[in-house]
CSV table of C-alpha atoms and ligand atoms in Angstrom, one decimal:
chain,number,residue,atom,x,y,z
A,1,UNK,CA,124.9,96.4,124.3
A,2,UNK,CA,124.2,93.6,122.1
A,3,UNK,CA,120.7,94.5,120.9
A,4,UNK,CA,120.4,93.9,117.1
A,5,UNK,CA,119.9,96.9,114.8
A,6,UNK,CA,116.4,98.1,114.5
A,7,UNK,CA,116.6,97.7,110.7
A,8,UNK,CA,117.6,93.9,110.9
A,9,UNK,CA,114.0,93.1,110.8
A,10,UNK,CA,113.3,94.7,107.4
A,11,UNK,CA,116.6,95.6,105.5
A,12,UNK,CA,118.8,93.0,103.9
A,13,UNK,CA,122.3,92.7,105.5
A,14,UNK,CA,124.0,93.4,102.2
A,15,UNK,CA,127.4,94.0,104.0
A,16,UNK,CA,127.5,90.3,104.9
A,17,UNK,CA,126.3,89.4,101.4
A,18,UNK,CA,122.7,88.4,102.4
A,19,UNK,CA,120.4,87.6,99.4
A,20,UNK,CA,116.7,88.2,99.1
A,21,UNK,CA,115.9,84.8,98.0
A,22,UNK,CA,118.0,81.5,98.2
A,23,UNK,CA,117.0,78.1,96.6
A,24,UNK,CA,118.0,74.8,98.0
A,25,UNK,CA,117.0,71.6,96.1
A,26,UNK,CA,115.9,68.8,98.2
A,27,UNK,CA,118.4,66.0,98.3
A,28,UNK,CA,115.9,63.2,98.9
A,29,UNK,CA,112.7,64.2,97.3
A,30,UNK,CA,112.5,64.9,93.4
A,31,UNK,CA,111.0,68.0,91.9
A,32,UNK,CA,111.3,69.6,95.5
A,33,UNK,CA,113.2,72.3,97.0
A,34,UNK,CA,113.1,75.2,99.8
A,35,UNK,CA,113.3,78.8,99.1
A,36,UNK,CA,114.6,81.0,101.9
A,37,UNK,CA,113.1,84.3,101.8
A,38,UNK,CA,115.1,86.8,103.8
A,39,UNK,CA,113.2,89.7,105.6
A,40,UNK,CA,109.8,88.3,104.9
A,41,UNK,CA,107.1,86.9,107.1
A,42,UNK,CA,103.7,85.6,107.1
A,43,UNK,CA,102.4,88.5,105.0
A,44,UNK,CA,103.9,87.0,101.8
A,45,UNK,CA,104.4,83.5,103.2
A,46,UNK,CA,100.9,82.5,103.5
A,47,UNK,CA,100.0,84.6,100.4
A,48,UNK,CA,102.3,82.4,98.3
A,49,UNK,CA,101.4,79.2,99.8
A,50,UNK,CA,97.7,79.6,99.1
A,51,UNK,CA,98.4,80.8,95.7
A,52,UNK,CA,100.6,77.8,95.0
A,53,UNK,CA,98.1,75.3,96.2
A,54,UNK,CA,95.7,76.5,93.5
A,55,UNK,CA,98.3,75.3,90.9
A,56,UNK,CA,97.5,71.8,89.6
A,57,UNK,CA,101.3,71.3,89.0
A,58,UNK,CA,101.9,71.7,92.8
A,59,UNK,CA,101.9,68.6,95.1
A,60,UNK,CA,103.1,70.2,98.2
A,61,UNK,CA,103.5,73.9,99.4
A,62,UNK,CA,104.2,75.0,102.8
A,63,UNK,CA,106.0,77.7,104.7
A,64,UNK,CA,107.4,78.4,108.2
A,65,UNK,CA,108.9,81.2,110.2
A,66,UNK,CA,111.4,79.1,112.2
A,67,UNK,CA,111.5,81.5,115.1
A,68,UNK,CA,110.0,84.9,116.0
A,69,UNK,CA,113.5,86.5,116.5
A,70,UNK,CA,114.8,85.5,113.0
A,71,UNK,CA,113.7,87.4,110.0
A,72,UNK,CA,113.1,85.1,107.2
A,73,UNK,CA,110.7,82.2,106.1
A,74,UNK,CA,111.3,79.0,104.4
A,75,UNK,CA,109.0,78.0,101.6
A,76,UNK,CA,108.9,74.4,100.6
A,77,UNK,CA,107.5,73.4,97.2
A,78,UNK,CA,107.2,70.0,95.5
A,79,UNK,CA,105.9,69.7,92.0
A,80,UNK,CA,103.8,66.9,90.2
A,81,UNK,CA,106.6,66.0,87.6
A,82,UNK,CA,110.0,66.9,86.5
A,83,UNK,CA,108.8,69.1,83.6
A,84,UNK,CA,107.9,71.9,85.9
A,85,UNK,CA,110.6,73.1,88.6
A,86,UNK,CA,109.6,74.6,91.8
A,87,UNK,CA,111.2,77.8,90.6
A,88,UNK,CA,108.8,78.0,87.8
A,89,UNK,CA,105.7,77.5,89.8
A,90,UNK,CA,106.7,80.0,92.3
A,91,UNK,CA,107.4,82.5,89.4
A,92,UNK,CA,103.9,82.1,88.0
A,93,UNK,CA,102.2,82.2,91.4
A,94,UNK,CA,103.9,85.6,92.2
A,95,UNK,CA,103.0,86.8,88.6
A,96,UNK,CA,99.4,85.8,89.1
A,97,UNK,CA,99.3,87.6,92.6
A,98,UNK,CA,101.0,90.7,91.0
A,99,UNK,CA,98.2,90.7,88.3
A,100,UNK,CA,95.6,90.3,90.9
A,101,UNK,CA,97.0,93.3,92.9
A,102,UNK,CA,96.9,95.3,89.7
A,103,UNK,CA,93.3,94.4,89.2
A,104,UNK,CA,92.6,95.4,92.8
A,105,UNK,CA,94.3,98.7,92.3
A,106,UNK,CA,91.9,99.7,89.4
A,107,UNK,CA,88.9,98.1,91.2
A,108,UNK,CA,89.6,100.3,94.2
A,109,UNK,CA,90.2,103.5,92.2
A,110,UNK,CA,87.0,103.1,90.3
A,111,UNK,CA,84.8,102.2,93.3
A,112,UNK,CA,86.2,104.9,95.6
A,113,UNK,CA,85.6,107.5,92.9
A,114,UNK,CA,82.1,106.2,92.1
A,115,UNK,CA,81.3,106.3,95.8
A,116,UNK,CA,82.5,109.8,96.3
A,117,UNK,CA,80.6,111.0,93.3
A,118,UNK,CA,77.4,109.3,94.3
A,119,UNK,CA,77.7,110.4,98.0
A,120,UNK,CA,78.7,114.0,97.0
A,121,UNK,CA,79.9,114.7,100.5
A,122,UNK,CA,82.4,117.4,101.4
A,123,UNK,CA,85.3,115.1,101.6
A,124,UNK,CA,87.4,117.8,102.8
A,125,UNK,CA,89.9,117.1,105.5
A,126,UNK,CA,89.6,119.7,108.2
A,127,UNK,CA,93.2,119.9,109.2
B,1,UNK,CA,98.8,83.1,84.3
B,2,UNK,CA,96.2,80.3,84.7
B,3,UNK,CA,95.3,80.7,88.3
B,4,UNK,CA,94.6,84.4,88.5
B,5,UNK,CA,91.5,85.7,90.4
B,6,UNK,CA,89.5,89.0,89.6
B,7,UNK,CA,88.5,90.1,93.0
B,8,UNK,CA,85.6,92.7,93.5
B,9,UNK,CA,85.4,95.7,95.7
B,10,UNK,CA,82.2,97.4,97.0
B,11,UNK,CA,82.6,100.5,99.3
B,12,UNK,CA,80.2,100.7,102.1
B,13,UNK,CA,81.4,104.0,103.6
B,14,UNK,CA,84.3,106.5,103.2
B,15,UNK,CA,85.0,109.3,105.7
B,16,UNK,CA,88.5,111.0,106.1
B,17,UNK,CA,89.3,108.8,109.1
B,18,UNK,CA,87.5,105.7,108.3
B,19,UNK,CA,86.7,103.4,105.2
B,20,UNK,CA,84.6,100.2,105.1
B,21,UNK,CA,84.3,98.0,102.1
B,22,UNK,CA,83.5,94.5,101.0
B,23,UNK,CA,86.2,92.5,99.3
B,24,UNK,CA,85.0,89.5,97.4
B,25,UNK,CA,85.8,86.7,95.1
B,26,UNK,CA,89.4,86.1,96.6
B,27,UNK,CA,91.0,84.1,99.2
B,28,UNK,CA,91.4,84.9,102.9
B,29,UNK,CA,95.4,84.8,102.4
B,30,UNK,CA,94.8,87.9,100.2
B,31,UNK,CA,92.6,89.6,102.8
B,32,UNK,CA,95.0,88.9,105.6
B,33,UNK,CA,98.0,90.2,103.5
B,34,UNK,CA,96.2,93.4,103.0
B,35,UNK,CA,95.4,93.7,106.7
B,36,UNK,CA,98.9,93.0,107.8
B,37,UNK,CA,100.4,95.5,105.3
B,38,UNK,CA,98.0,98.3,106.4
B,39,UNK,CA,99.1,97.6,110.1
B,40,UNK,CA,102.8,97.2,109.5
B,41,UNK,CA,104.0,98.2,106.2
B,42,UNK,CA,102.5,101.3,104.9
B,43,UNK,CA,105.3,104.0,105.2
B,44,UNK,CA,104.4,107.1,107.4
B,45,UNK,CA,106.3,110.0,109.2
B,46,UNK,CA,106.8,109.9,112.7
B,47,UNK,CA,109.3,111.7,115.1
B,48,UNK,CA,112.4,109.5,115.6
B,49,UNK,CA,115.0,111.9,116.9
B,50,UNK,CA,114.7,114.6,119.6
B,51,UNK,CA,117.3,117.0,120.7
B,52,UNK,CA,116.6,118.6,124.1
B,53,UNK,CA,117.8,122.1,124.7
B,54,UNK,CA,115.9,122.6,128.1
B,55,UNK,CA,113.6,120.5,130.1
B,56,UNK,CA,112.5,121.5,133.6
B,57,UNK,CA,109.1,119.8,133.3
B,58,UNK,CA,108.1,116.8,135.5
B,59,UNK,CA,108.6,114.4,132.8
B,60,UNK,CA,112.1,113.2,131.9
B,61,UNK,CA,113.8,113.5,128.4
B,62,UNK,CA,113.1,109.9,127.4
B,63,UNK,CA,109.5,110.1,128.4
B,64,UNK,CA,108.8,113.1,126.3
B,65,UNK,CA,110.7,111.8,123.3
B,66,UNK,CA,108.6,108.7,123.5
B,67,UNK,CA,105.3,110.7,123.7
B,68,UNK,CA,106.4,112.8,120.7
B,69,UNK,CA,107.2,109.7,118.8
B,70,UNK,CA,103.5,108.6,119.1
B,71,UNK,CA,101.9,111.8,117.8
B,72,UNK,CA,100.6,111.0,114.3
B,73,UNK,CA,102.5,113.2,111.7
B,74,UNK,CA,100.2,114.1,108.7
B,75,UNK,CA,101.5,114.6,105.2
B,76,UNK,CA,99.3,117.0,103.3
B,77,UNK,CA,100.6,118.7,100.1
B,78,UNK,CA,99.7,122.5,99.8
B,79,UNK,CA,97.0,122.1,97.1
B,80,UNK,CA,95.6,118.9,98.6
B,81,UNK,CA,92.5,118.7,100.7
B,82,UNK,CA,93.3,115.3,102.2
B,83,UNK,CA,96.1,113.4,104.1
B,84,UNK,CA,98.2,111.7,101.5
B,85,UNK,CA,100.7,108.9,101.1
B,86,UNK,CA,104.2,110.2,102.0
B,87,UNK,CA,105.9,107.3,100.1
B,88,UNK,CA,107.7,109.0,97.2
B,89,UNK,CA,107.4,112.4,98.6
B,90,UNK,CA,110.1,111.3,101.2
B,91,UNK,CA,112.7,108.8,101.2
B,92,UNK,CA,113.4,106.4,104.0
B,93,UNK,CA,116.5,107.9,105.8
B,94,UNK,CA,118.6,104.8,105.5
B,95,UNK,CA,118.2,105.0,101.7
B,96,UNK,CA,119.0,108.7,101.4
B,97,UNK,CA,122.3,109.7,100.2
B,98,UNK,CA,122.8,112.7,102.5
B,99,UNK,CA,125.3,112.6,105.3
B,100,UNK,CA,123.1,113.0,108.2
B,101,UNK,CA,119.8,114.3,107.2
B,102,UNK,CA,118.2,116.5,104.5
B,103,UNK,CA,114.6,117.8,103.5
B,104,UNK,CA,114.2,114.7,101.3
B,105,UNK,CA,114.4,112.2,104.3
B,106,UNK,CA,113.4,114.3,107.3
B,107,UNK,CA,111.2,117.1,108.7
B,108,UNK,CA,112.2,119.3,111.8
B,109,UNK,CA,110.0,120.5,114.3
B,110,UNK,CA,110.8,123.2,117.0
B,111,UNK,CA,109.1,123.4,120.4
B,112,UNK,CA,109.7,126.2,122.8
B,113,UNK,CA,107.4,126.7,125.6
B,114,UNK,CA,108.0,128.4,129.0
B,115,UNK,CA,105.1,128.6,131.5
B,116,UNK,CA,106.2,132.1,132.7
B,117,UNK,CA,106.1,133.5,129.1
B,118,UNK,CA,102.7,132.0,128.3
B,119,UNK,CA,101.0,132.4,131.5
B,120,UNK,CA,100.4,136.3,131.5
B,121,UNK,CA,98.7,135.9,128.1
B,122,UNK,CA,96.0,133.5,129.5
B,123,UNK,CA,92.6,134.3,130.5
B,124,UNK,CA,92.0,135.6,134.0
B,125,UNK,CA,90.4,132.3,135.3
B,126,UNK,CA,93.1,130.2,134.0
B,127,UNK,CA,96.0,132.0,135.4
B,128,UNK,CA,98.6,129.9,137.3
B,129,UNK,CA,96.6,126.7,136.4
B,130,UNK,CA,98.7,123.9,134.9
B,131,UNK,CA,99.6,124.7,131.2
B,132,UNK,CA,99.3,121.9,128.6
B,133,UNK,CA,102.1,121.6,126.1
B,134,UNK,CA,100.5,119.9,122.9
B,135,UNK,CA,101.1,119.1,119.4
B,136,UNK,CA,100.0,122.6,118.5
B,137,UNK,CA,103.2,123.9,120.0
B,138,UNK,CA,105.2,121.9,117.5
B,139,UNK,CA,106.5,124.3,114.8
B,140,UNK,CA,107.4,122.7,111.5
B,141,UNK,CA,109.9,123.5,108.8
B,142,UNK,CA,107.9,121.9,106.1
B,143,UNK,CA,104.3,123.2,105.7
B,144,UNK,CA,103.1,119.9,104.1
B,145,UNK,CA,104.1,117.9,107.2
B,146,UNK,CA,102.2,118.8,110.4
B,147,UNK,CA,101.0,116.8,113.5
B,148,UNK,CA,97.4,115.6,113.2
B,149,UNK,CA,95.9,117.3,116.2
B,150,UNK,CA,92.6,115.7,116.0
B,151,UNK,CA,91.0,113.0,113.9
B,152,UNK,CA,87.7,115.0,113.2
B,153,UNK,CA,85.9,118.0,113.8
B,154,UNK,CA,83.7,116.2,116.5
B,155,UNK,CA,86.7,115.2,118.3
B,156,UNK,CA,88.2,118.7,118.3
B,157,UNK,CA,84.8,120.2,119.6
B,158,UNK,CA,84.9,117.7,122.5
B,159,UNK,CA,88.4,118.0,123.4
B,160,UNK,CA,89.8,119.9,126.5
B,161,UNK,CA,93.2,120.5,124.8
B,162,UNK,CA,94.5,122.2,121.7
B,163,UNK,CA,96.0,119.1,120.4
B,164,UNK,CA,97.7,116.0,121.4
B,165,UNK,CA,98.8,116.6,125.0
B,166,UNK,CA,102.7,116.1,125.4
B,167,UNK,CA,103.3,117.5,129.1
B,168,UNK,CA,101.7,119.7,131.7
B,169,UNK,CA,103.8,122.6,133.0
B,170,UNK,CA,103.7,124.7,136.2
B,171,UNK,CA,105.2,127.9,137.2
B,172,UNK,CA,109.0,128.2,136.3
B,173,UNK,CA,108.9,125.4,134.1
B,174,UNK,CA,110.2,125.3,130.5
B,175,UNK,CA,110.6,123.0,127.7
B,176,UNK,CA,112.7,123.5,124.3
B,177,UNK,CA,113.6,121.0,121.9
B,178,UNK,CA,114.1,120.1,118.3
B,179,UNK,CA,112.4,117.0,117.0
B,180,UNK,CA,113.1,115.3,113.7
B,181,UNK,CA,110.5,113.2,111.7
B,182,UNK,CA,111.4,110.4,109.5
B,183,UNK,CA,109.6,108.1,107.2
B,184,UNK,CA,109.5,104.5,108.2
B,185,UNK,CA,107.1,101.6,108.6
B,186,UNK,CA,105.5,99.9,111.8
B,187,UNK,CA,107.9,96.9,111.2
B,188,UNK,CA,110.5,99.0,113.0
B,189,UNK,CA,108.2,100.7,115.6
B,190,UNK,CA,104.6,100.7,116.1
B,191,UNK,CA,104.6,104.6,116.0
B,192,UNK,CA,104.7,104.3,112.2
B,193,UNK,CA,101.4,102.5,112.0
B,194,UNK,CA,98.9,104.4,109.9
B,195,UNK,CA,95.9,102.7,111.4
B,196,UNK,CA,94.1,102.5,114.6
B,197,UNK,CA,92.0,99.7,113.4
B,198,UNK,CA,92.4,97.3,110.4
B,199,UNK,CA,90.2,94.4,110.6
B,200,UNK,CA,88.0,92.1,108.4
B,201,UNK,CA,85.1,89.9,109.2
B,202,UNK,CA,83.8,87.0,107.2
B,203,UNK,CA,80.7,87.5,105.4
B,204,UNK,CA,77.9,85.3,106.9
B,205,UNK,CA,76.4,82.7,104.5
B,206,UNK,CA,72.9,81.9,106.0
B,207,UNK,CA,71.2,78.8,104.4
B,208,UNK,CA,67.6,77.9,105.1
B,209,UNK,CA,66.5,74.3,104.8
B,210,UNK,CA,63.0,74.9,103.6
B,211,UNK,CA,61.9,71.3,103.7
B,212,UNK,CA,63.1,71.0,107.3
B,213,UNK,CA,61.5,74.2,108.4
B,214,UNK,CA,58.2,73.1,106.8
B,215,UNK,CA,58.0,70.4,109.6
B,216,UNK,CA,58.0,73.1,112.4
B,217,UNK,CA,55.0,74.7,113.9
B,218,UNK,CA,54.6,78.5,113.8
B,219,UNK,CA,55.5,78.7,117.5
B,220,UNK,CA,58.6,76.7,116.9
B,221,UNK,CA,59.7,79.0,114.0
B,222,UNK,CA,59.1,81.9,116.3
B,223,UNK,CA,61.3,80.4,119.0
B,224,UNK,CA,64.0,80.0,116.5
B,225,UNK,CA,63.7,83.5,115.4
B,226,UNK,CA,63.7,84.8,119.0
B,227,UNK,CA,66.7,82.8,120.4
B,228,UNK,CA,69.2,84.6,118.1
B,229,UNK,CA,70.5,87.6,120.2
B,230,UNK,CA,71.8,89.2,116.8
B,231,UNK,CA,68.1,89.1,115.4
B,232,UNK,CA,69.2,87.8,112.0
B,233,UNK,CA,66.1,85.8,111.2
B,234,UNK,CA,62.4,86.6,110.7
B,235,UNK,CA,59.2,85.0,109.6
B,236,UNK,CA,58.3,85.3,106.0
B,237,UNK,CA,54.9,86.7,106.0
B,238,UNK,CA,54.3,85.3,102.3
B,239,UNK,CA,55.4,81.9,102.7
B,240,UNK,CA,55.2,81.4,106.5
B,241,UNK,CA,58.8,80.1,106.5
B,242,UNK,CA,61.9,81.5,108.0
B,243,UNK,CA,64.2,84.0,106.2
B,244,UNK,CA,67.4,85.9,107.0
B,245,UNK,CA,66.6,89.6,107.6
B,246,UNK,CA,68.1,92.0,104.9
B,247,UNK,CA,71.0,93.3,106.9
B,248,UNK,CA,71.8,89.9,108.5
B,249,UNK,CA,75.5,90.3,107.2
B,250,UNK,CA,75.9,93.5,109.4
B,251,UNK,CA,74.2,91.9,112.5
B,252,UNK,CA,75.6,88.4,112.5
B,253,UNK,CA,78.4,87.8,115.1
B,254,UNK,CA,78.2,83.9,114.7
B,255,UNK,CA,76.5,83.3,118.1
B,256,UNK,CA,75.8,79.6,118.5
B,257,UNK,CA,72.2,80.0,120.0
B,258,UNK,CA,70.5,79.0,116.9
B,259,UNK,CA,72.8,76.0,116.4
B,260,UNK,CA,72.2,74.7,119.9
B,261,UNK,CA,68.4,75.6,120.1
B,262,UNK,CA,67.5,73.8,116.8
B,263,UNK,CA,68.9,70.5,117.9
B,264,UNK,CA,66.1,70.5,120.6
B,265,UNK,CA,63.4,71.0,117.7
B,266,UNK,CA,64.6,68.2,115.8
B,267,UNK,CA,62.5,65.0,115.8
B,268,UNK,CA,65.6,62.8,115.3
B,269,UNK,CA,69.1,64.1,116.3
B,270,UNK,CA,70.5,63.1,113.0
B,271,UNK,CA,68.1,65.3,111.1
B,272,UNK,CA,69.5,68.2,108.9
B,273,UNK,CA,69.8,71.7,110.6
B,274,UNK,CA,67.0,74.1,109.8
B,275,UNK,CA,69.2,77.0,109.5
B,276,UNK,CA,73.0,77.0,108.8
B,277,UNK,CA,75.2,80.3,109.5
B,278,UNK,CA,78.8,79.7,108.0
B,279,UNK,CA,81.8,81.9,107.3
B,280,UNK,CA,82.1,82.7,103.6
B,281,UNK,CA,85.5,81.6,102.2
B,282,UNK,CA,85.7,84.3,99.6
B,283,UNK,CA,83.9,87.5,101.0
B,284,UNK,CA,85.1,89.8,103.6
B,285,UNK,CA,83.9,92.9,105.2
B,286,UNK,CA,86.9,95.4,106.0
B,287,UNK,CA,87.0,98.3,108.4
B,288,UNK,CA,90.0,100.6,108.5
B,289,UNK,CA,90.3,103.5,110.8
B,290,UNK,CA,93.2,106.0,110.3
B,291,UNK,CA,95.2,107.5,113.2
B,292,UNK,CA,95.1,110.8,111.4
B,293,UNK,CA,98.4,110.5,109.4
B,294,UNK,CA,96.5,110.0,106.1
B,295,UNK,CA,93.0,109.5,104.8
B,296,UNK,CA,91.7,106.0,105.3
B,297,UNK,CA,91.2,105.4,101.5
B,298,UNK,CA,94.8,106.4,101.0
B,299,UNK,CA,95.9,103.8,103.4
B,300,UNK,CA,94.1,101.1,101.5
B,301,UNK,CA,95.6,102.3,98.1
B,302,UNK,CA,99.0,102.7,99.7
B,303,UNK,CA,98.9,99.1,101.0
B,304,UNK,CA,98.1,97.8,97.5
B,305,UNK,CA,101.1,99.8,96.1
B,306,UNK,CA,103.3,98.4,98.8
B,307,UNK,CA,102.2,94.8,98.0
B,308,UNK,CA,102.7,95.4,94.2
B,309,UNK,CA,106.2,96.6,94.6
B,310,UNK,CA,106.9,93.7,97.0
B,311,UNK,CA,105.6,91.2,94.5
B,312,UNK,CA,107.6,92.8,91.6
B,313,UNK,CA,110.8,92.6,93.5
B,314,UNK,CA,110.3,89.0,94.5
B,315,UNK,CA,109.3,88.1,91.0
B,316,UNK,CA,112.7,89.6,89.8
B,317,UNK,CA,114.5,87.7,92.5
B,318,UNK,CA,112.8,84.4,91.6
B,319,UNK,CA,113.6,85.2,87.9
B,320,UNK,CA,117.3,85.5,88.8
B,321,UNK,CA,117.3,82.2,90.3
B,322,UNK,CA,116.2,80.6,87.1
B,323,UNK,CA,119.5,81.7,85.4
B,324,UNK,CA,121.7,80.1,88.1
C,401,LIG,ZN1,118.5,112.7,103.4
């Protein structure tokens, strides 16, 4: 049988030296390059793209998943000027998103606690 | 850090099997990422390996193994009153250091049912009727990890069977097996998905052009109110104008009846709309229903932790690129 491993969709193939993230600078456009994110999909692809587009230093940000049977995405970034590299804007985009997620975690914890206190229901699970 | 947002969360309803909330002041990309993670990347337990010792039922081994895989397996620590996130309590089996399997990465269930042994114990009127083997017959070796037989008390009261039905048996038939549950995510197989439903709707933004509405007769306003099948508009008794009803956000399904009907009320076709109903770009109404593997609010919290870990990992990887 030539079926691929079930885990090939989400575990890095470390035996053949697969890296999580590979950067290739663009040969024709300045301040631009492509990140290949292995074992990632639209979940982070679109999240990063939208966050990058909020950055005034970013001129272009886009991603694509080349085929449903391959498990990586390509994220292309071009910045406005040579003082900020694509690696830097991506780094700060991820940092912003991580902080936003932290904020969301506390927001959720607080509102779930408040709701349960106010609604004082038997939140006991039956099984 | 210049582009960070500070989203807000408002809980509408929490039940063990369902949570509804409003997420606001963020982007669709964040809402969609959360939805996708809840569906496919929150780790749960599910039966992944089955050893058959005897099977003389009408269903073949593979068929039963598949049905076992789809039974929601709940992680509920001894003192806890709720189904909890199993991430951390267990390891994904591929990351465990053990040779084949161990209690850190797997849970074993035994099932041994024989019609002829069970039949004499049944009530008179049930004797010789088909016997349903259900998730109740799975005996665990870890009391914190048990099949989620039902989603709620209501469901249990209405059910015909003792739990999730696996196979029906007749006289002389027997089923004996060992099933091994492991932690995984729905990226590998949908049986690991913790949610039955995880969706969001866009908050409706209803804008009323008072100036335009003032040019309508009372009958025309009533027409506009009545044309909408969702009943999201009403006549404002004080001002005689049109306003959105209080729970319009719950009712609105974005039907286009108002949009088309109001064109016929316009004096000139280039006139502004009387009422506009648009999707909000930064406010979302979430509904998450659990399959029973853990409480719905735990699924949301777990998805956020998964996202946080992922972002930290990627941030580190991108940081490593800078040094190259
Ligand atoms: Zn192990």
